[in-house]
Coordinates of C-alpha atoms and ligand atoms in Angstrom, one line a residue:
X8 CA 12.8 41.4 71.9
X9 CA 11.6 42.1 69.0
X10 CA 14.1 38.6 67.0
X11 CA 13.5 36.7 69.5
X12 CA 9.9 35.9 68.3
X13 CA 11.6 33.1 65.5
X14 CA 13.5 32.7 68.5
X15 CA 10.9 32.1 70.7
X16 CA 8.9 29.6 67.8
X17 CA 11.5 27.8 67.9
X18 CA 12.2 26.6 71.1
X19 CA 7.9 25.9 71.9
X20 CA 8.4 23.9 68.3
X21 CA 11.3 22.6 69.6
X22 CA 9.4 21.4 73.4
X23 CA 6.8 20.5 70.7
X24 CA 8.2 17.9 68.9
X25 CA 9.2 16.2 72.5
X26 CA 6.1 15.7 73.3
X27 CA 4.8 14.6 69.9
X28 CA 8.0 11.8 70.8
X29 CA 5.4 10.9 74.1
X30 CA 2.8 11.0 71.8
X31 CA 1.3 13.0 73.6
X32 CA -2.5 13.5 72.6
X33 CA -2.4 16.7 70.0
X34 CA 0.7 17.9 70.3
X35 CA 0.8 15.8 66.3
X36 CA -1.2 19.1 65.1
X37 CA 0.3 21.8 67.1
X38 CA 3.2 20.8 66.0
X39 CA 2.5 21.0 62.1
X40 CA 0.8 24.0 63.0
X41 CA 3.4 26.2 64.4
X42 CA 6.2 24.9 61.3
X43 CA 4.2 26.0 59.0
X44 CA 6.8 28.4 55.9
X45 CA 4.2 30.3 56.3
X46 CA 4.0 31.5 59.6
X47 CA 7.6 31.8 59.9
X48 CA 7.1 34.6 56.9
X49 CA 5.4 35.8 58.6
X50 CA 6.3 36.6 61.4
X51 CA 10.2 37.1 59.6
X52 CA 8.0 40.5 57.7
X53 CA 7.3 41.7 61.4
X54 CA 10.5 41.6 62.5
X55 CA 11.6 43.8 59.2
X56 CA 9.3 46.4 59.8
X57 CA 9.4 46.6 64.1
X58 CA 13.7 47.3 63.1
X59 CA 12.1 49.6 60.3
X60 CA 10.3 51.2 62.2
X61 CA 13.4 51.5 65.2
X62 CA 15.1 53.1 62.8
X63 CA 13.0 56.6 61.9
X64 CA 12.8 56.7 57.9
X65 CA 11.5 59.6 56.3
X66 CA 11.2 59.4 52.7
X67 CA 13.4 60.7 50.8
X68 CA 11.3 64.0 48.6
X69 CA 11.0 66.5 50.9
X70 CA 6.8 66.2 48.9
X71 CA 6.6 63.1 50.0
X72 CA 6.9 63.6 53.1
X73 CA 2.8 62.9 54.8
X74 CA 2.5 59.6 52.4
X75 CA 0.2 56.9 52.7
X76 CA 1.2 53.4 52.6
X77 CA -2.0 53.1 50.9
X78 CA -2.1 56.2 49.0
X79 CA 1.2 54.9 47.4
X80 CA -0.1 51.4 46.5
X81 CA -4.0 52.4 44.9
X82 CA -1.4 55.4 42.9
X83 CA 0.6 52.7 41.5
X84 CA -2.9 49.7 40.2
X85 CA -4.4 53.2 38.4
X86 CA -0.8 54.1 36.5
X87 CA -0.6 50.4 35.8
X88 CA -3.8 50.1 34.4
X89 CA -3.6 52.8 32.2
X90 CA -2.8 53.1 28.5
X91 CA -0.5 56.8 27.9
X92 CA -0.3 57.2 24.0
X93 CA 2.2 59.6 22.3
X94 CA -0.7 62.9 23.3
X95 CA -0.6 65.2 18.7
X96 CA 0.3 68.4 19.7
X97 CA -3.2 70.2 18.5
X98 CA -4.0 71.8 15.0
X99 CA -3.0 75.5 14.5
X100 CA -6.0 77.5 14.8
X101 CA -5.4 79.6 11.9
X102 CA -5.2 76.9 9.5
X103 CA -5.0 78.4 5.8
X104 CA -8.0 77.4 3.7
X105 CA -6.9 76.0 1.2
X106 CA -4.7 73.7 2.6
X107 CA -5.0 69.5 1.5
X108 CA -4.2 66.7 3.2
X109 CA -2.5 64.0 0.9
X110 CA -3.4 60.5 1.1
X111 CA -1.3 58.0 0.2
X112 CA -2.8 55.2 -0.2
X113 CA -0.8 51.7 -1.3
X114 CA -2.8 49.0 -3.4
X115 CA -1.6 45.8 -3.7
X116 CA -1.7 44.5 -8.0
X117 CA -3.5 40.8 -8.3
X118 CA -5.4 39.5 -11.4
X119 CA -8.4 41.2 -11.1
X120 CA -8.2 45.4 -12.1
X121 CA -7.2 48.4 -9.7
X122 CA -11.7 49.0 -9.9
X123 CA -11.8 53.1 -10.8
X124 CA -12.1 54.9 -13.9
X125 CA -10.8 58.1 -14.0
X126 CA -10.9 61.1 -16.4
X127 CA -9.4 64.8 -17.0
X128 CA -10.6 67.5 -16.3
X129 CA -9.7 69.7 -19.9
X130 CA -9.7 73.3 -18.1
X131 CA -7.0 72.4 -15.5
X132 CA -5.4 68.8 -17.0
X133 CA -5.8 67.7 -13.2
X134 CA -7.2 63.4 -13.2
X135 CA -10.0 62.5 -11.2
X136 CA -11.0 59.6 -9.6
X137 CA -14.1 59.2 -12.1
X138 CA -16.0 56.1 -10.9
X139 CA -15.3 53.4 -8.2
X140 CA -16.0 49.7 -9.5
X141 CA -18.3 48.5 -6.0
X142 CA -17.0 45.2 -5.2
X143 CA -13.7 45.9 -7.2
X144 CA -9.4 46.6 -5.5
X145 CA -9.7 50.1 -5.0
X146 CA -13.6 50.1 -3.4
X147 CA -12.7 48.0 -0.8
X148 CA -9.4 49.1 -0.4
X149 CA -11.8 52.1 1.1
X150 CA -9.0 54.7 0.6
X151 CA -10.4 56.5 -3.4
X152 CA -13.3 57.7 -4.2
X153 CA -14.7 59.7 -6.9
X154 CA -13.4 63.3 -7.6
X155 CA -9.6 61.8 -5.3
X156 CA -7.2 64.5 -7.3
X157 CA -4.4 61.6 -8.1
X158 CA -0.5 63.7 -8.1
X159 CA 1.5 60.8 -8.3
X160 CA 1.6 57.6 -9.3
X161 CA 4.4 55.0 -7.8
X162 CA 5.9 58.3 -7.7
X163 CA 5.3 59.6 -11.7
X164 CA 3.6 63.0 -11.3
X165 CA 0.3 62.4 -13.6
X166 CA -1.0 66.4 -13.6
X167 CA -1.6 67.0 -16.7
X168 CA -1.0 63.5 -18.1
X169 CA -3.7 62.4 -20.1
X170 CA -5.3 59.2 -18.7
X171 CA -4.0 57.1 -21.5
X172 CA -0.6 57.8 -20.6
X173 CA -2.2 57.2 -16.5
X174 CA -3.2 54.1 -17.6
X175 CA 0.2 52.8 -19.0
X176 CA 1.7 53.7 -15.6
X177 CA -1.1 51.5 -14.2
X178 CA -1.1 49.0 -16.0
X179 CA 3.3 48.3 -16.0
X180 CA 2.8 48.9 -12.1
X181 CA 4.3 45.3 -11.4
X182 CA 3.6 44.4 -7.7
X183 CA 2.0 47.7 -5.8
X184 CA 1.1 50.7 -7.1
X185 CA 1.5 54.3 -4.9
X186 CA -1.3 56.3 -5.6
X187 CA -0.9 60.1 -3.9
X188 CA -4.3 62.1 -3.7
X189 CA -6.1 65.1 -3.2
X190 CA -9.1 63.6 -1.0
X191 CA -12.2 65.3 -3.2
X192 CA -12.9 67.7 0.6
X193 CA -16.4 66.7 0.6
X194 CA -16.7 62.5 0.2
X195 CA -19.7 61.4 -0.3
X196 CA -21.0 57.8 0.7
X197 CA -23.3 56.1 -0.8
X198 CA -25.5 53.2 0.7
X199 CA -27.1 52.8 -1.6
X200 CA -29.6 49.3 -1.5
X201 CA -29.3 47.0 -4.0
X202 CA -31.9 47.5 -6.9
X203 CA -32.7 44.3 -8.7
X204 CA -33.7 43.6 -12.4
X205 CA -34.4 41.8 -15.4
X206 CA -32.7 43.1 -18.7
X207 CA -35.3 43.5 -21.4
X208 CA -32.9 44.6 -23.8
X209 CA -30.1 44.0 -25.2
X210 CA -26.8 45.4 -24.9
X211 CA -23.0 45.3 -25.4
X212 CA -20.2 47.1 -23.8
X213 CA -18.0 46.5 -26.8
X214 CA -20.3 48.3 -29.7
X215 CA -21.2 50.9 -28.0
X216 CA -18.9 54.2 -28.0
X217 CA -20.4 56.4 -25.1
X218 CA -18.7 54.0 -23.2
X219 CA -16.1 55.6 -20.6
X220 CA -14.9 52.8 -19.9
X221 CA -16.5 49.8 -21.9
X222 CA -13.3 47.4 -20.3
X223 CA -15.4 48.6 -17.0
X224 CA -18.5 47.6 -18.7
X225 CA -20.3 44.1 -18.4
X226 CA -22.7 43.0 -20.9
X227 CA -26.1 41.6 -21.3
X228 CA -28.8 40.3 -23.0
X229 CA -32.3 40.4 -22.6
X230 CA -34.1 38.6 -19.5
X231 CA -30.1 38.7 -17.1
X232 CA -31.7 39.2 -13.3
X233 CA -29.7 42.5 -12.2
X234 CA -28.2 43.7 -9.5
X235 CA -27.9 47.0 -9.3
X236 CA -25.6 48.0 -6.5
X237 CA -25.4 51.9 -7.7
X238 CA -26.9 54.3 -9.4
X239 CA -25.1 57.8 -8.2
X240 CA -24.5 58.2 -11.9
X241 CA -27.0 59.5 -13.9
X242 CA -26.3 58.0 -16.5
X243 CA -24.1 54.5 -15.7
X244 CA -25.1 52.1 -13.1
X245 CA -22.5 49.5 -11.6
X246 CA -24.8 46.2 -11.8
X247 CA -24.0 42.6 -11.2
X248 CA -25.3 39.1 -12.8
X249 CA -27.2 36.9 -10.6
X250 CA -27.0 34.3 -9.1
X251 CA -23.7 36.9 -9.0
X252 CA -20.2 35.0 -10.3
X253 CA -18.0 38.3 -10.4
X254 CA -17.1 40.0 -6.9
X255 CA -16.5 43.0 -9.0
X256 CA -19.5 44.8 -10.2
X257 CA -19.7 46.3 -13.8
X258 CA -21.0 49.3 -16.4
X259 CA -23.9 49.8 -17.5
X260 CA -26.3 52.5 -19.4
X261 CA -28.9 53.7 -16.4
X262 CA -32.5 53.2 -17.6
X263 CA -32.7 57.2 -19.3
X264 CA -29.6 56.0 -21.5
X265 CA -30.7 52.9 -22.9
X266 CA -34.3 54.6 -23.8
X267 CA -32.9 57.2 -25.7
X268 CA -30.3 54.8 -27.1
X269 CA -32.7 53.4 -28.3
X270 CA -34.7 56.2 -30.0
X271 CA -31.9 57.2 -30.9
X272 CA -31.8 53.6 -33.3
X273 CA -35.1 53.5 -33.9
X274 CA -34.8 57.0 -35.0
X275 CA -32.9 55.9 -37.9
X276 CA -34.1 52.9 -39.0
X277 CA -37.2 54.3 -39.3
X278 CA -35.4 57.0 -41.3
X279 CA -33.9 54.0 -44.0
X280 CA -37.5 52.7 -43.7
X281 CA -37.2 49.7 -42.1
X282 CA -39.1 48.7 -40.4
X283 CA -39.1 47.7 -37.0
X284 CA -42.1 46.4 -35.7
X285 CA -46.7 47.0 -36.4
X286 CA -45.9 50.2 -33.8
X287 CA -49.8 49.9 -33.0
X288 CA -49.9 45.9 -32.2
X289 CA -47.0 46.7 -29.4
X290 CA -48.9 49.5 -28.1
X291 CA -51.5 48.2 -27.0
X292 CA -50.1 44.5 -26.6
X293 CA -52.8 43.7 -27.9
X294 CA -52.1 40.2 -30.7
X295 CA -53.0 39.3 -33.9
X296 CA -56.4 38.2 -34.9
X297 CA -55.6 34.1 -35.0
X298 CA -55.7 31.3 -32.4
X299 CA -53.8 28.7 -31.6
X300 CA -56.1 25.3 -31.8
X301 CA -57.1 25.2 -28.2
X302 CA -59.5 27.3 -29.0
X303 CA -60.9 24.1 -31.4
X304 CA -59.9 26.6 -34.6
X305 CA -57.3 26.9 -37.1
X306 CA -54.4 29.4 -36.8
X307 CA -52.6 28.2 -39.2
X308 CA -52.8 29.6 -42.5
X309 CA -51.5 33.1 -41.3
X310 CA -48.1 31.5 -39.9
X311 CA -46.2 33.4 -41.7
X312 CA -47.6 36.6 -41.5
X313 CA -47.8 36.3 -37.7
X314 CA -44.0 35.4 -37.5
X315 CA -43.1 39.0 -39.4
X316 CA -45.9 41.0 -36.3
X317 CA -44.9 38.8 -33.8
X318 CA -41.0 37.2 -33.7
X319 CA -39.3 40.4 -34.7
X320 CA -35.5 41.0 -32.9
X321 CA -36.3 44.2 -32.8
X322 CA -36.8 45.9 -29.8
X323 CA -40.5 46.4 -29.0
X324 CA -41.9 49.1 -27.9
X325 CA -42.6 48.5 -23.8
X326 CA -38.7 48.2 -23.9
X327 CA -38.0 50.9 -25.5
X328 CA -39.5 52.7 -22.9
X329 CA -38.1 50.4 -20.0
X330 CA -35.5 48.8 -20.7
X331 CA -35.2 47.1 -17.0
X332 CA -38.0 45.9 -14.6
X333 CA -37.6 46.1 -11.4
X334 CA -38.1 42.8 -9.8
X335 CA -38.6 40.9 -6.4
X336 CA -38.7 37.1 -4.8
X337 CA -41.5 36.3 -4.5
X338 CA -42.3 33.4 -2.2
X339 CA -46.3 31.4 -3.3
X340 CA -48.3 31.4 0.8
X341 CA -49.7 28.3 1.2
X342 CA -53.3 30.2 1.8
X343 CA -52.4 31.8 -1.6
X344 CA -53.9 31.6 -4.2
X345 CA -51.3 29.1 -7.6
X346 CA -50.0 30.9 -10.2
X347 CA -51.3 31.1 -13.4
X348 CA -49.0 28.9 -15.8
X349 CA -48.4 30.2 -18.8
X350 CA -47.3 27.9 -21.6
X351 CA -45.8 29.6 -25.1
X352 CA -44.0 28.4 -27.9
X353 CA -44.1 28.0 -31.4
X354 CA -47.2 26.7 -33.9
X355 CA -46.9 22.7 -33.9
X356 CA -44.2 22.6 -31.4
X357 CA -46.3 20.3 -28.8
X358 CA -47.8 22.7 -26.7
X359 CA -51.5 22.0 -27.1
X360 CA -50.7 18.6 -26.4
X361 CA -48.4 19.2 -23.0
X362 CA -51.1 21.7 -22.2
X363 CA -54.3 18.3 -22.4
X364 CA -51.2 15.9 -20.7
X365 CA -50.5 18.0 -17.8
X366 CA -54.3 18.6 -17.8
X367 CA -55.0 14.2 -17.9
X368 CA -51.9 13.9 -15.3
X369 CA -54.1 15.7 -12.2
X370 CA -56.9 16.5 -13.4
X371 CA -58.0 17.5 -10.2
X372 CA -54.9 20.2 -10.1
X373 CA -54.8 21.4 -13.0
X374 CA -57.4 23.5 -15.5
X375 CA -58.0 25.0 -18.3
X376 CA -59.6 28.1 -18.5
X377 CA -63.3 28.0 -20.1
X378 CA -63.2 30.4 -23.8
X379 CA -66.2 32.1 -24.8
X380 CA -68.2 32.0 -28.1
X381 CA -71.1 33.6 -30.1
X382 CA -71.6 30.8 -32.1
X383 CA -75.2 28.7 -30.5
X384 CA -74.3 26.2 -28.0
X385 CA -74.6 21.9 -29.8
X386 CA -76.0 19.0 -28.3
X387 CA -74.8 17.8 -25.9
X388 CA -72.2 20.7 -24.8
X389 CA -73.1 22.9 -21.5
X390 CA -73.6 25.8 -21.5
X391 CA -70.2 26.9 -19.3
X392 CA -68.7 24.0 -19.6
X393 CA -67.1 23.0 -23.5
X394 CA -67.1 27.3 -23.8
X395 CA -69.3 30.3 -21.5
X396 CA -72.1 31.0 -24.3
X397 CA -72.4 34.5 -25.0
X398 CA -74.3 37.4 -27.4
X399 CA -72.6 38.6 -29.6
X400 CA -73.4 42.3 -28.2
X401 CA -71.7 41.3 -25.5
X402 CA -68.9 39.0 -26.4
X403 CA -67.4 42.3 -28.5
X404 CA -68.6 44.7 -25.5
X405 CA -66.6 42.9 -23.3
X406 CA -63.9 42.6 -26.3
X407 CA -63.9 46.8 -27.4
X408 CA -64.7 48.0 -23.7
X409 CA -63.7 46.7 -21.4
X410 CA -60.2 44.7 -22.9
X411 CA -61.7 41.0 -21.0
X412 CA -60.0 38.7 -23.7
X413 CA -56.2 37.0 -23.9
X414 CA -57.0 36.2 -27.0
X415 CA -59.0 35.8 -29.7
X416 CA -60.6 34.6 -33.1
X417 CA -63.2 34.4 -35.8
X418 CA -64.4 31.8 -38.0
X419 CA -67.3 30.3 -40.0
X420 CA -68.7 33.4 -38.5
X421 CA -68.8 33.5 -35.0
X422 CA -66.1 34.7 -32.6
X423 CA -64.4 32.9 -29.9
X424 CA -61.9 33.8 -27.3
X425 CA -60.9 33.2 -24.4
X426 CA -61.1 36.0 -21.2
X427 CA -59.5 36.7 -18.1
X428 CA -62.6 36.1 -16.2
X429 CA -62.6 32.5 -17.6
X430 CA -58.0 32.6 -16.0
X431 CA -59.4 34.2 -12.9
X432 CA -62.5 31.6 -12.2
X433 CA -60.2 28.9 -12.4
X434 CA -57.7 30.7 -10.1
X435 CA -60.7 31.3 -7.6
X436 CA -62.2 27.7 -7.2
X437 CA -58.1 27.2 -5.8
X438 CA -56.7 25.2 -9.5
X439 CA -53.6 26.2 -11.0
X440 CA -55.4 27.3 -14.2
X441 CA -53.0 26.4 -17.2
X442 CA -52.9 28.0 -20.2
X443 CA -51.7 28.1 -23.8
X444 CA -51.5 31.7 -25.6
X445 CA -50.0 34.3 -28.1
X446 CA -46.5 35.6 -27.1
X447 CA -48.7 39.0 -27.7
X448 CA -50.7 38.0 -25.1
X449 CA -47.8 38.1 -22.6
X450 CA -48.9 41.4 -21.4
X451 CA -52.5 41.4 -21.4
X452 CA -52.0 38.3 -18.2
X453 CA -48.9 40.0 -16.4
X454 CA -51.1 41.2 -13.6
X455 CA -50.6 40.8 -9.9
X456 CA -53.9 38.2 -9.3
X457 CA -52.3 36.1 -11.3
X458 CA -48.9 36.6 -11.4
X459 CA -47.6 34.1 -14.5
X460 CA -44.9 31.8 -14.3
X461 CA -43.8 30.8 -17.7
X462 CA -42.6 28.6 -19.9
X463 CA -41.0 28.8 -23.3
X464 CA -41.7 25.3 -24.9
X465 CA -38.6 25.1 -27.5
X466 CA -38.4 23.2 -30.7
X467 CA -36.0 20.6 -30.4
X468 CA -33.3 20.6 -33.9
X469 CA -34.6 19.4 -37.2
X470 CA -33.5 16.3 -36.7
X471 CA -34.8 15.1 -33.4
X472 CA -38.0 16.6 -34.9
X473 CA -38.2 14.5 -37.7
X474 CA -37.3 11.9 -35.7
X475 CA -39.8 12.5 -32.7
X476 CA -42.2 13.6 -34.6
X477 CA -43.5 10.7 -37.0
X478 CA -47.1 9.4 -36.6
X479 CA -47.7 13.6 -35.4
X480 CA -50.5 15.3 -36.9
X481 CA -50.5 18.3 -38.0
X482 CA -52.9 20.7 -38.4
X483 CA -53.5 23.9 -41.0
X484 CA -56.6 24.0 -42.1
X485 CA -59.8 22.2 -40.7
X486 CA -59.6 20.1 -44.0
X487 CA -55.8 19.6 -43.5
X488 CA -54.4 16.7 -41.0
X489 CA -51.8 15.4 -42.0
X490 CA -48.0 14.2 -41.2
X491 CA -44.9 16.8 -40.6
X492 CA -43.0 17.7 -43.6
X493 CA -39.0 18.4 -44.3
X494 CA -40.1 22.2 -44.6
X495 CA -42.3 21.9 -41.3
X496 CA -39.7 20.8 -38.5
X497 CA -37.8 23.9 -40.5
X498 CA -40.0 26.3 -40.0
X499 CA -40.5 25.0 -36.9
X500 CA -37.1 25.3 -35.4
X501 CA -37.5 29.4 -37.4
X502 CA -40.1 30.2 -35.9
X503 CA -39.4 28.5 -32.2
X504 CA -36.3 30.5 -32.0
X505 CA -37.6 33.4 -33.0
X506 CA -40.4 34.2 -30.5
X507 CA -37.4 33.1 -28.0
X508 CA -34.9 35.7 -29.3
X509 CA -38.1 38.8 -29.6
X510 CA -39.6 37.5 -26.3
X511 CA -37.7 35.9 -24.0
X512 CA -37.2 38.6 -21.1
X513 CA -40.6 36.5 -20.2
X514 CA -39.6 33.5 -20.1
X515 CA -39.2 32.3 -16.7
X516 CA -38.1 28.6 -18.1
X517 CA -37.9 26.7 -20.8
X518 CA -38.2 23.3 -22.0
X519 CA -37.4 21.1 -25.3
X520 CA -40.1 19.3 -26.1
X521 CA -37.7 16.4 -28.3
X522 CA -39.2 13.5 -26.4
X523 CA -42.8 13.7 -24.5
X524 CA -42.9 12.0 -22.2
X525 CA -40.0 13.5 -20.4
X526 CA -41.2 17.0 -21.5
X527 CA -43.9 16.4 -19.3
X528 CA -42.3 15.1 -16.8
X529 CA -39.9 17.9 -17.0
X530 CA -42.8 20.5 -17.2
X531 CA -44.5 19.0 -13.6
X532 CA -41.9 19.2 -11.8
X533 CA -41.8 23.0 -12.4
X534 CA -44.6 23.8 -12.6
X535 CA -43.9 22.6 -8.2
X536 CA -41.2 24.5 -8.2
X537 CA -43.7 27.7 -9.7
X538 CA -45.8 27.6 -7.1
X539 CA -43.3 26.6 -4.1
X540 CA -39.7 27.7 -4.5
X541 CA -38.6 31.6 -4.6
X542 CA -39.4 33.0 -7.6
X543 CA -38.1 36.2 -9.0
X544 CA -41.3 38.9 -10.3
X545 CA -41.9 42.5 -11.1
X546 CA -41.8 44.6 -8.7
X547 CA -45.4 46.0 -10.2
X548 CA -47.9 43.3 -12.2
X549 CA -50.0 46.0 -12.9
X550 CA -48.2 47.1 -15.8
X551 CA -50.4 46.8 -18.4
X552 CA -53.8 48.8 -16.6
X553 CA -52.9 51.5 -17.7
X554 CA -52.5 50.4 -22.2
X555 CA -55.3 48.2 -21.2
X556 CA -56.9 51.7 -21.1
X557 CA -55.9 53.7 -23.6
Ligands
LIG605 N1 -43.0 15.5 -28.3 C1 -43.5 15.2 -29.8 N2 -43.4 13.9 -29.5 C2 -44.3 13.5 -31.1 N3 -45.1 14.8 -31.3 C3 -45.7 15.4 -30.8 C4 -45.0 16.3 -30.2 N4 -44.9 16.8 -29.2 C5 -46.5 17.7 -29.6 N5 -46.7 16.3 -30.0 C6 -48.2 16.0 -31.8 O1 -47.5 17.1 -33.0 C7 -48.0 17.8 -33.4 C8 -48.9 18.7 -32.9 O2 -49.2 19.3 -31.4 P1 -49.6 20.6 -31.1 O3 -51.5 20.5 -31.3 O4 -49.6 21.0 -29.3 O5 -49.0 21.1 -31.7 P2 -49.2 23.3 -31.2 O6 -48.1 23.4 -30.5 O7 -50.3 22.9 -29.8 O8 -50.2 24.3 -32.4 P3 -51.2 24.8 -33.5 O9 -51.3 25.4 -31.5 O10 -50.6 25.1 -34.2 O11 -52.0 23.8 -32.6 C9 -49.8 17.2 -32.3 O12 -50.3 15.8 -33.5 C10 -48.9 16.8 -30.9 O13 -50.0 15.6 -30.8

């Protein structure tokens, strides 16, 4: 009867097809429905199930009796969805305390150094990883750490070997290097944020006998911007030079290390009776008497004397105390005061000429500070326009007690000077203050509210000076105003180099004053950038507050 369901269906379909032939309305639709394959398949399943039921099947395993079909399918689904990884047996509870886990590290050698230094324990003869260079091969592998004990390199036991011998094995390995190491029991994970610093001294690892690994050392010169990525060692830091070229860092002496090195060198030199710098002059950061012609006074007679005092290449006392200066990126906001623009250069190079031209070019933007003087006011002059006319007592008070002068000088028994207040006045008025000072004057102006941007006006070669200064006049005293001589050109180049060598760490930019027009245009664009684009500035601009109050 059950198998007859399909047969009944077939005969019904036959009848319906006859009705289709006779064009009876609706028969076509009914025929299609009854001939549908799904209906036939469904009937087939039904027939099979009925047949099984008739046979009364029993479960193969006794425990499976009573299983519901849905439960079976649900079990199948949950098994199919699970991951079954091999389960490791648990560690025994009583492991011996001196049990050491060995780690096998495989590094693929490329053109870069491995980026790790080693040291030998003099007592045990064990070889350890001393430091891992940031960004190097070993660091990027994440598998070698300072303090790891190296047991084997490429199958060679290194215990008791001289570090040089281990290096030899490492250097002679081609392709991959297999280390067997016992990791340091407590791993120190260093997650230091980089600190940005400007180098205030020069350093060359090849001339430093104390560096643990000269090959890993990084040379730098004053003014270089360094990204210090690791300061975990008190003596040796790791850093990269910015803008960043290398992917891995180099070793540099820490600030305290450099301080003691320079102190040592300084002591040796003073013992040899070599005058490195005028200690009194540098420690107070106060410029020697003498000032630029922008004060309408003359200073050139002291040219050679000044050269000795302010352009010696030796480290200054400030560099000795802070061999690195921490810096941060600063972007001036439109509502903030403009940064002070300082022009520095050898006397006669054209600093004053460039400054005057900039102001003439855009008098509503650029302005110089009004100097103070003790001389009496002349006819046609206006107080606060040409000069601030003050008494000698007030001038001396400003100079001695409140340290308000950036530069000062005396001419024909009258005192002249540029004060910080006069600079402040220009800045507060929303103008861009542009000033030329003697190099030591930079220190006094490194103030948070002024955020000075220092541009070095460099002398071109004597050859270019000869060509460009044919019609220029040099004023060597009130009485002498003459053409440049060959000696002036050589001296200009010489002094320019000396100033650069000593003060370059303070320069934000350099302009070579060859063609006057070009130099002026270059200055304009640099100043624009200084005011509107992010620049690295010392994190603490008030560094002179302390020295000035001494
Ligand atoms: N690029 C240049 N080409 C030709 N002449 C120049 C150039 N720069 C400056 N001069 C001329 O050189 C002379 C000296 O320049 P300036 O007075 O500006 O020197 P300075 O650096 O301010 O030195 P000081 O502070 O001793 O006066 C001036 O006559 C000036 O016009």
